[in-house]
PDB file of C-alpha atoms in Angstrom:
ATOM      1  CA  MET X   1     168.650  -1.232 -51.533  1.00  0.00           C
ATOM      2  CA  GLN X   2     170.886   1.228 -53.506  1.00  0.00           C
ATOM      3  CA  GLN X   3     169.623   1.556 -57.153  1.00  0.00           C
ATOM      4  CA  THR X   4     172.282   1.561 -59.926  1.00  0.00           C
ATOM      5  CA  SER X   5     172.366   4.678 -62.163  1.00  0.00           C
ATOM      6  CA  PRO X   6     171.544   4.041 -65.774  1.00  0.00           C
ATOM      7  CA  SER X   7     174.423   4.166 -68.302  1.00  0.00           C
ATOM      8  CA  VAL X   8     174.793   7.116 -70.682  1.00  0.00           C
ATOM      9  CA  VAL X   9     176.960   5.143 -73.088  1.00  0.00           C
ATOM     10  CA  ASP X  10     177.619   1.308 -73.258  1.00  0.00           C
ATOM     11  CA  VAL X  11     181.041   1.529 -74.921  1.00  0.00           C
ATOM     12  CA  LEU X  12     183.467   4.341 -74.321  1.00  0.00           C
ATOM     13  CA  ALA X  13     186.785   4.692 -76.313  1.00  0.00           C
ATOM     14  CA  ILE X  14     189.357   6.723 -74.535  1.00  0.00           C
ATOM     15  CA  ALA X  15     192.338   8.127 -76.523  1.00  0.00           C
ATOM     16  CA  ALA X  16     195.074  10.715 -76.097  1.00  0.00           C
ATOM     17  CA  HIS X  17     194.271  12.800 -79.190  1.00  0.00           C
ATOM     18  CA  ARG X  18     191.307  13.634 -81.486  1.00  0.00           C
ATOM     19  CA  ASP X  19     191.571  11.171 -84.388  1.00  0.00           C
ATOM     20  CA  ASP X  20     193.223   8.380 -82.440  1.00  0.00           C
ATOM     21  CA  VAL X  21     189.907   6.619 -82.088  1.00  0.00           C
ATOM     22  CA  GLU X  22     189.105   6.925 -85.779  1.00  0.00           C
ATOM     23  CA  GLN X  23     192.391   5.317 -86.668  1.00  0.00           C
ATOM     24  CA  THR X  24     192.245   2.414 -84.339  1.00  0.00           C
ATOM     25  CA  CYS X  25     188.605   1.484 -83.520  1.00  0.00           C
ATOM     26  CA  GLY X  26     186.196   3.728 -85.435  1.00  0.00           C
ATOM     27  CA  GLY X  27     184.904   0.711 -87.323  1.00  0.00           C
ATOM     28  CA  THR X  28     184.252  -1.176 -84.167  1.00  0.00           C
ATOM     29  CA  LEU X  29     182.208   1.741 -82.767  1.00  0.00           C
ATOM     30  CA  LEU X  30     180.157   1.627 -85.974  1.00  0.00           C
ATOM     31  CA  VAL X  31     179.510  -2.082 -85.354  1.00  0.00           C
ATOM     32  CA  GLN X  32     178.519  -1.588 -81.857  1.00  0.00           C
ATOM     33  CA  GLN X  33     176.145   1.304 -82.691  1.00  0.00           C
ATOM     34  CA  ALA X  34     174.524  -0.895 -85.343  1.00  0.00           C
ATOM     35  CA  LEU X  35     174.042  -3.529 -82.701  1.00  0.00           C
ATOM     36  CA  GLY X  36     172.023  -1.158 -80.672  1.00  0.00           C
ATOM     37  CA  TRP X  37     174.723  -0.167 -78.092  1.00  0.00           C
ATOM     38  CA  ARG X  38     175.434   3.511 -77.225  1.00  0.00           C
ATOM     39  CA  THR X  39     178.849   4.584 -78.047  1.00  0.00           C
ATOM     40  CA  GLY X  40     181.068   7.443 -76.831  1.00  0.00           C
ATOM     41  CA  ILE X  41     184.556   8.948 -77.244  1.00  0.00           C
ATOM     42  CA  LEU X  42     186.690  10.744 -74.508  1.00  0.00           C
ATOM     43  CA  ASP X  43     189.648  12.575 -76.061  1.00  0.00           C
ATOM     44  CA  LEU X  44     192.120  13.539 -73.307  1.00  0.00           C
ATOM     45  CA  THR X  45     193.865  16.409 -75.104  1.00  0.00           C
ATOM     46  CA  ARG X  46     192.661  19.225 -77.501  1.00  0.00           C
ATOM     47  CA  GLY X  47     195.457  19.135 -80.053  1.00  0.00           C
ATOM     48  CA  GLU X  48     197.125  22.444 -79.333  1.00  0.00           C
ATOM     49  CA  ALA X  49     200.636  21.107 -79.790  1.00  0.00           C
ATOM     50  CA  GLY X  50     200.082  19.319 -83.101  1.00  0.00           C
ATOM     51  CA  THR X  51     202.128  19.947 -86.124  1.00  0.00           C
ATOM     52  CA  ARG X  52     198.974  20.697 -88.191  1.00  0.00           C
ATOM     53  CA  GLY X  53     195.812  22.327 -87.210  1.00  0.00           C
ATOM     54  CA  SER X  54     194.715  24.357 -84.185  1.00  0.00           C
ATOM     55  CA  ALA X  55     192.733  22.984 -81.155  1.00  0.00           C
ATOM     56  CA  ALA X  56     189.644  24.833 -82.633  1.00  0.00           C
ATOM     57  CA  GLU X  57     190.078  23.122 -85.966  1.00  0.00           C
ATOM     58  CA  ARG X  58     190.595  19.771 -84.323  1.00  0.00           C
ATOM     59  CA  GLU X  59     187.353  20.313 -82.315  1.00  0.00           C
ATOM     60  CA  ALA X  60     185.334  20.969 -85.337  1.00  0.00           C
ATOM     61  CA  GLU X  61     186.768  18.038 -87.152  1.00  0.00           C
ATOM     62  CA  ALA X  62     186.163  15.726 -84.175  1.00  0.00           C
ATOM     63  CA  ASP X  63     182.479  16.800 -83.917  1.00  0.00           C
ATOM     64  CA  ALA X  64     182.128  16.033 -87.715  1.00  0.00           C
ATOM     65  CA  ALA X  65     183.777  12.613 -87.309  1.00  0.00           C
ATOM     66  CA  ALA X  66     181.458  11.869 -84.307  1.00  0.00           C
ATOM     67  CA  GLU X  67     178.390  12.488 -86.463  1.00  0.00           C
ATOM     68  CA  ILE X  68     179.869  10.103 -89.191  1.00  0.00           C
ATOM     69  CA  LEU X  69     180.555   7.315 -86.436  1.00  0.00           C
ATOM     70  CA  LYS X  70     177.034   7.929 -84.905  1.00  0.00           C
ATOM     71  CA  VAL X  71     178.424   8.217 -81.363  1.00  0.00           C
ATOM     72  CA  SER X  72     175.992   9.219 -78.693  1.00  0.00           C
ATOM     73  CA  HIS X  73     178.584  11.295 -76.805  1.00  0.00           C
ATOM     74  CA  ARG X  74     181.999  12.879 -77.405  1.00  0.00           C
ATOM     75  CA  GLU X  75     183.941  15.121 -75.171  1.00  0.00           C
ATOM     76  CA  ALA X  76     187.566  16.294 -74.575  1.00  0.00           C
ATOM     77  CA  LEU X  77     189.533  16.993 -71.364  1.00  0.00           C
ATOM     78  CA  ASP X  78     192.196  19.673 -71.017  1.00  0.00           C
ATOM     79  CA  LEU X  79     195.308  17.430 -70.543  1.00  0.00           C
ATOM     80  CA  PRO X  80     198.335  19.072 -72.255  1.00  0.00           C
ATOM     81  CA  ASP X  81     198.967  17.747 -75.771  1.00  0.00           C
ATOM     82  CA  GLY X  82     202.286  16.002 -76.011  1.00  0.00           C
ATOM     83  CA  ASN X  83     202.595  15.760 -72.284  1.00  0.00           C
ATOM     84  CA  VAL X  84     199.953  13.381 -70.928  1.00  0.00           C
ATOM     85  CA  GLN X  85     201.003  12.348 -67.394  1.00  0.00           C
ATOM     86  CA  ASN X  86     199.622   9.622 -65.132  1.00  0.00           C
ATOM     87  CA  THR X  87     198.831  11.841 -62.151  1.00  0.00           C
ATOM     88  CA  LEU X  88     196.202  11.768 -59.374  1.00  0.00           C
ATOM     89  CA  GLU X  89     194.634  14.918 -60.773  1.00  0.00           C
ATOM     90  CA  ASN X  90     194.294  13.334 -64.255  1.00  0.00           C
ATOM     91  CA  ARG X  91     192.958  10.008 -62.846  1.00  0.00           C
ATOM     92  CA  LEU X  92     190.281  12.044 -61.092  1.00  0.00           C
ATOM     93  CA  LYS X  93     189.303  14.007 -64.335  1.00  0.00           C
ATOM     94  CA  ILE X  94     188.847  10.732 -66.132  1.00  0.00           C
ATOM     95  CA  ALA X  95     187.159   8.982 -63.262  1.00  0.00           C
ATOM     96  CA  ALA X  96     184.560  11.781 -63.113  1.00  0.00           C
ATOM     97  CA  VAL X  97     183.652  11.163 -66.734  1.00  0.00           C
ATOM     98  CA  LEU X  98     183.428   7.383 -66.107  1.00  0.00           C
ATOM     99  CA  ARG X  99     181.072   7.943 -63.152  1.00  0.00           C
ATOM    100  CA  ARG X 100     178.933  10.353 -65.382  1.00  0.00           C
ATOM    101  CA  LEU X 101     178.835   8.218 -68.468  1.00  0.00           C
ATOM    102  CA  ARG X 102     178.887   4.737 -66.685  1.00  0.00           C
ATOM    103  CA  PRO X 103     180.181   2.598 -69.600  1.00  0.00           C
ATOM    104  CA  ARG X 104     180.270  -1.209 -69.440  1.00  0.00           C
ATOM    105  CA  VAL X 105     183.140  -1.407 -71.867  1.00  0.00           C
ATOM    106  CA  VAL X 106     186.186   0.899 -72.107  1.00  0.00           C
ATOM    107  CA  ILE X 107     188.468   0.807 -75.076  1.00  0.00           C
ATOM    108  CA  LEU X 108     192.009   2.123 -74.412  1.00  0.00           C
ATOM    109  CA  PRO X 109     195.213   2.474 -76.474  1.00  0.00           C
ATOM    110  CA  TYR X 110     197.589  -0.551 -76.387  1.00  0.00           C
ATOM    111  CA  TRP X 111     200.141  -0.075 -73.627  1.00  0.00           C
ATOM    112  CA  GLN X 112     203.234   0.045 -75.808  1.00  0.00           C
ATOM    113  CA  GLY X 113     203.830   2.310 -78.691  1.00  0.00           C
ATOM    114  CA  ARG X 114     205.861   5.213 -80.307  1.00  0.00           C
ATOM    115  CA  HIS X 115     203.991   8.085 -78.888  1.00  0.00           C
ATOM    116  CA  PRO X 116     204.308   8.664 -75.020  1.00  0.00           C
ATOM    117  CA  ASP X 117     200.784  10.124 -74.924  1.00  0.00           C
ATOM    118  CA  HIS X 118     199.421   6.812 -76.229  1.00  0.00           C
ATOM    119  CA  TYR X 119     201.077   4.401 -73.915  1.00  0.00           C
ATOM    120  CA  THR X 120     200.553   6.773 -71.020  1.00  0.00           C
ATOM    121  CA  THR X 121     196.858   6.952 -71.757  1.00  0.00           C
ATOM    122  CA  ALA X 122     196.669   3.150 -71.528  1.00  0.00           C
ATOM    123  CA  THR X 123     197.899   3.025 -67.915  1.00  0.00           C
ATOM    124  CA  LEU X 124     196.261   6.296 -66.902  1.00  0.00           C
ATOM    125  CA  GLY X 125     192.943   5.033 -68.261  1.00  0.00           C
ATOM    126  CA  TYR X 126     193.187   1.683 -66.531  1.00  0.00           C
ATOM    127  CA  GLU X 127     193.958   3.247 -63.189  1.00  0.00           C
ATOM    128  CA  ALA X 128     191.093   5.868 -63.650  1.00  0.00           C
ATOM    129  CA  CYS X 129     188.671   2.886 -64.351  1.00  0.00           C
ATOM    130  CA  PHE X 130     189.824   1.374 -60.996  1.00  0.00           C
ATOM    131  CA  ALA X 131     189.581   4.543 -59.067  1.00  0.00           C
ATOM    132  CA  ALA X 132     186.154   5.452 -60.384  1.00  0.00           C
ATOM    133  CA  GLY X 133     184.818   2.532 -58.462  1.00  0.00           C
ATOM    134  CA  LEU X 134     186.170   3.468 -55.144  1.00  0.00           C
ATOM    135  CA  SER X 135     183.516   4.589 -52.764  1.00  0.00           C
ATOM    136  CA  ARG X 136     185.771   7.012 -50.796  1.00  0.00           C
ATOM    137  CA  LEU X 137     187.269   8.598 -53.921  1.00  0.00           C
ATOM    138  CA  ASP X 138     187.804  12.319 -53.526  1.00  0.00           C
ATOM    139  CA  LEU X 139     185.110  13.344 -56.190  1.00  0.00           C
ATOM    140  CA  ASP X 140     182.035  15.444 -55.694  1.00  0.00           C
ATOM    141  CA  ALA X 141     178.832  13.330 -55.625  1.00  0.00           C
ATOM    142  CA  SER X 142     177.562  15.472 -58.615  1.00  0.00           C
ATOM    143  CA  HIS X 143     179.684  13.332 -60.849  1.00  0.00           C
ATOM    144  CA  GLY X 144     177.537  10.236 -59.962  1.00  0.00           C
ATOM    145  CA  ALA X 145     177.962   7.188 -57.848  1.00  0.00           C
ATOM    146  CA  PRO X 146     180.965   4.991 -57.886  1.00  0.00           C
ATOM    147  CA  HIS X 147     181.247   2.978 -61.220  1.00  0.00           C
ATOM    148  CA  ARG X 148     183.834   0.587 -62.557  1.00  0.00           C
ATOM    149  CA  PRO X 149     183.536  -0.627 -66.153  1.00  0.00           C
ATOM    150  CA  TYR X 150     183.095  -4.391 -66.618  1.00  0.00           C
ATOM    151  CA  LYS X 151     185.620  -4.898 -69.462  1.00  0.00           C
ATOM    152  CA  ILE X 152     188.699  -2.946 -70.458  1.00  0.00           C
ATOM    153  CA  LEU X 153     190.026  -3.661 -74.080  1.00  0.00           C
ATOM    154  CA  TYR X 154     193.168  -2.298 -75.833  1.00  0.00           C
ATOM    155  CA  ALA X 155     192.962  -1.205 -79.442  1.00  0.00           C
ATOM    156  CA  SER X 156     196.171  -2.762 -80.863  1.00  0.00           C
ATOM    157  CA  LEU X 157     196.103  -1.785 -84.581  1.00  0.00           C
ATOM    158  CA  TYR X 158     199.364   0.009 -84.643  1.00  0.00           C
ATOM    159  CA  SER X 159     201.196  -2.378 -82.267  1.00  0.00           C
ATOM    160  CA  ASP X 160     203.228  -5.329 -83.359  1.00  0.00           C
ATOM    161  CA  VAL X 161     201.256  -7.954 -81.181  1.00  0.00           C
ATOM    162  CA  ARG X 162     199.015 -10.700 -81.918  1.00  0.00           C
ATOM    163  CA  PRO X 163     195.476  -9.724 -81.059  1.00  0.00           C
ATOM    164  CA  THR X 164     193.087 -11.647 -78.670  1.00  0.00           C
ATOM    165  CA  PHE X 165     190.328 -11.090 -81.085  1.00  0.00           C
ATOM    166  CA  VAL X 166     189.217  -8.861 -83.914  1.00  0.00           C
ATOM    167  CA  VAL X 167     186.004  -7.203 -84.824  1.00  0.00           C
ATOM    168  CA  ASP X 168     184.663  -7.609 -88.406  1.00  0.00           C
ATOM    169  CA  ILE X 169     184.244  -4.124 -89.762  1.00  0.00           C
ATOM    170  CA  THR X 170     183.681  -5.037 -93.407  1.00  0.00           C
ATOM    171  CA  PRO X 171     180.195  -3.391 -93.815  1.00  0.00           C
ATOM    172  CA  TYR X 172     181.649  -0.162 -92.301  1.00  0.00           C
ATOM    173  CA  ILE X 173     185.022   0.162 -93.935  1.00  0.00           C
ATOM    174  CA  GLU X 174     184.066   3.095 -96.085  1.00  0.00           C
ATOM    175  CA  THR X 175     182.346   4.959 -93.233  1.00  0.00           C
ATOM    176  CA  ARG X 176     185.397   4.460 -91.207  1.00  0.00           C
ATOM    177  CA  GLN X 177     187.457   6.116 -93.749  1.00  0.00           C
ATOM    178  CA  GLN X 178     185.079   8.979 -93.982  1.00  0.00           C
ATOM    179  CA  ALA X 179     185.494   9.640 -90.238  1.00  0.00           C
ATOM    180  CA  LEU X 180     189.265   9.601 -90.554  1.00  0.00           C
ATOM    181  CA  LEU X 181     189.326  12.023 -93.408  1.00  0.00           C
ATOM    182  CA  ALA X 182     186.932  14.438 -91.528  1.00  0.00           C
ATOM    183  CA  TYR X 183     190.273  15.536 -90.079  1.00  0.00           C
ATOM    184  CA  ARG X 184     191.312  17.679 -93.053  1.00  0.00           C
ATOM    185  CA  SER X 185     193.870  19.592 -91.045  1.00  0.00           C
ATOM    186  CA  GLN X 186     195.741  16.345 -90.529  1.00  0.00           C
ATOM    187  CA  TYR X 187     195.125  14.341 -93.604  1.00  0.00           C
ATOM    188  CA  GLY X 188     194.422  16.951 -96.382  1.00  0.00           C
ATOM    189  CA  GLU X 189     197.302  17.600 -98.785  1.00  0.00           C
ATOM    190  CA  GLN X 190     199.703  20.176 -97.522  1.00  0.00           C
ATOM    191  CA  THR X 191     203.386  20.847 -97.124  1.00  0.00           C
ATOM    192  CA  MET X 192     203.631  21.379 -93.393  1.00  0.00           C
ATOM    193  CA  GLY X 193     204.724  18.134 -91.748  1.00  0.00           C
ATOM    194  CA  ALA X 194     204.881  16.300 -95.111  1.00  0.00           C
ATOM    195  CA  GLY X 195     207.562  13.981 -93.744  1.00  0.00           C
ATOM    196  CA  LEU X 196     205.480  12.900 -90.699  1.00  0.00           C
ATOM    197  CA  PHE X 197     202.062  12.493 -92.073  1.00  0.00           C
ATOM    198  CA  VAL X 198     200.794   9.852 -94.567  1.00  0.00           C
ATOM    199  CA  PRO X 199     199.960  11.466 -97.910  1.00  0.00           C
ATOM    200  CA  GLU X 200     196.288  11.755 -98.554  1.00  0.00           C
ATOM    201  CA  ALA X 201     196.589   9.641-101.665  1.00  0.00           C
ATOM    202  CA  ASP X 202     198.025   6.768 -99.671  1.00  0.00           C
ATOM    203  CA  ILE X 203     195.608   6.793 -96.700  1.00  0.00           C
ATOM    204  CA  ARG X 204     192.966   4.652 -98.338  1.00  0.00           C
ATOM    205  CA  GLU X 205     195.617   2.056 -99.432  1.00  0.00           C
ATOM    206  CA  ARG X 206     197.190   1.893 -96.031  1.00  0.00           C
ATOM    207  CA  MET X 207     193.864   1.768 -94.023  1.00  0.00           C
ATOM    208  CA  TYR X 208     192.406  -0.994 -96.225  1.00  0.00           C
ATOM    209  CA  SER X 209     195.563  -3.086 -96.309  1.00  0.00           C
ATOM    210  CA  THR X 210     195.857  -2.927 -92.485  1.00  0.00           C
ATOM    211  CA  ALA X 211     192.223  -3.846 -92.022  1.00  0.00           C
ATOM    212  CA  ARG X 212     192.540  -6.666 -94.560  1.00  0.00           C
ATOM    213  CA  HIS X 213     195.682  -8.041 -92.720  1.00  0.00           C
ATOM    214  CA  TYR X 214     193.725  -8.365 -89.396  1.00  0.00           C
ATOM    215  CA  GLY X 215     190.625  -9.635 -91.332  1.00  0.00           C
ATOM    216  CA  LEU X 216     192.606 -12.450 -92.845  1.00  0.00           C
ATOM    217  CA  LEU X 217     193.566 -13.555 -89.368  1.00  0.00           C
ATOM    218  CA  ALA X 218     189.999 -14.397 -88.548  1.00  0.00           C
ATOM    219  CA  GLY X 219     188.608 -15.278 -91.995  1.00  0.00           C
ATOM    220  CA  VAL X 220     186.670 -12.056 -92.565  1.00  0.00           C
ATOM    221  CA  ARG X 221     187.403  -9.324 -95.120  1.00  0.00           C
ATOM    222  CA  TYR X 222     188.268  -6.344 -92.912  1.00  0.00           C
ATOM    223  CA  ALA X 223     188.811  -6.117 -89.162  1.00  0.00           C
ATOM    224  CA  GLU X 224     190.259  -4.116 -86.232  1.00  0.00           C
ATOM    225  CA  PRO X 225     192.317  -5.921 -83.612  1.00  0.00           C
ATOM    226  CA  PHE X 226     192.094  -5.778 -79.823  1.00  0.00           C
ATOM    227  CA  VAL X 227     193.855  -7.238 -76.863  1.00  0.00           C
ATOM    228  CA  GLN X 228     192.417  -8.184 -73.471  1.00  0.00           C
ATOM    229  CA  ARG X 229     194.486  -9.122 -70.484  1.00  0.00           C
ATOM    230  CA  GLU X 230     192.073 -11.649 -69.162  1.00  0.00           C
ATOM    231  CA  VAL X 231     191.556 -15.330 -70.375  1.00  0.00           C
ATOM    232  CA  SER X 232     188.047 -16.007 -71.455  1.00  0.00           C
ATOM    233  CA  ALA X 233     186.108 -19.071 -70.414  1.00  0.00           C
ATOM    234  CA  VAL X 234     184.239 -21.281 -72.979  1.00  0.00           C
ATOM    235  CA  SER X 235     181.853 -24.016 -72.247  1.00  0.00           C
ATOM    236  CA  ASP X 236     180.450 -24.998 -75.697  1.00  0.00           C
ATOM    237  CA  LEU X 237     183.381 -26.095 -77.972  1.00  0.00           C
ATOM    238  CA  MET X 238     180.808 -26.285 -80.743  1.00  0.00           C
ATOM    239  CA  SER X 239     180.236 -22.531 -80.703  1.00  0.00           C
ATOM    240  CA  LEU X 240     183.902 -21.425 -81.096  1.00  0.00           C
ATOM    241  CA  PRO X 241     184.293 -19.137 -84.142  1.00  0.00           C
ATOM    242  CA  VAL X 242     186.968 -19.124 -86.975  1.00  0.00           C
ATOM    243  CA  GLN X 243     187.768 -22.436 -88.759  1.00  0.00           C
ATOM    244  CA  SER X 244     191.109 -23.857 -87.994  1.00  0.00           C
ATOM    245  CA  ILE X 245     191.948 -25.658 -91.242  1.00  0.00           C
TER     246      ILE X 245
END
């Protein structure tokens, strides 16, 4: 009987850019870590094409944010920033990480959005999750045995869609902001890209108001939204959360 390799992380958030996770599901990673689950982040690009900051600056900021979020693992691939493509080569790169880390839950960006890198990552990530479970995939055995995550979720905070569920991040809202503000090259006050970036003075208000909006949908103070493609099954109607009236 073949033994299953242990997981390195339980929940893995995959995003196109360093700071995407902090914006969309950083609070959720904090919640999962507090529950005893090991969390991780996979950034697909390094930030070399960004309006602000260099790849080296973004790496240092991502490391600082990872410490604030208390993730067990963070790494970045070398996909071109601003040109993430759904290719076999890129699917294999992500599949190799999935086999090595063996997460049960993967969080991806929502599959529609303004930035092509974001919505491409949604499809690329999903197909990599599928490919990682194929026994005859063209990957060296050193990456680990075939592995397919049990659940794929989509972080939908910046998408105009009704979430399937939200995660209550109320106890961690301040820590979430600290992780985001670790990216001083992106969110510190500066003139370069001023028309593209939210002013630092407005970040707190925008982050709190967005989290408050999604919290109100479920009767909590602050929340992050998610979409799942599957329909969940329920047996005990008495255990359903969120009061209707």
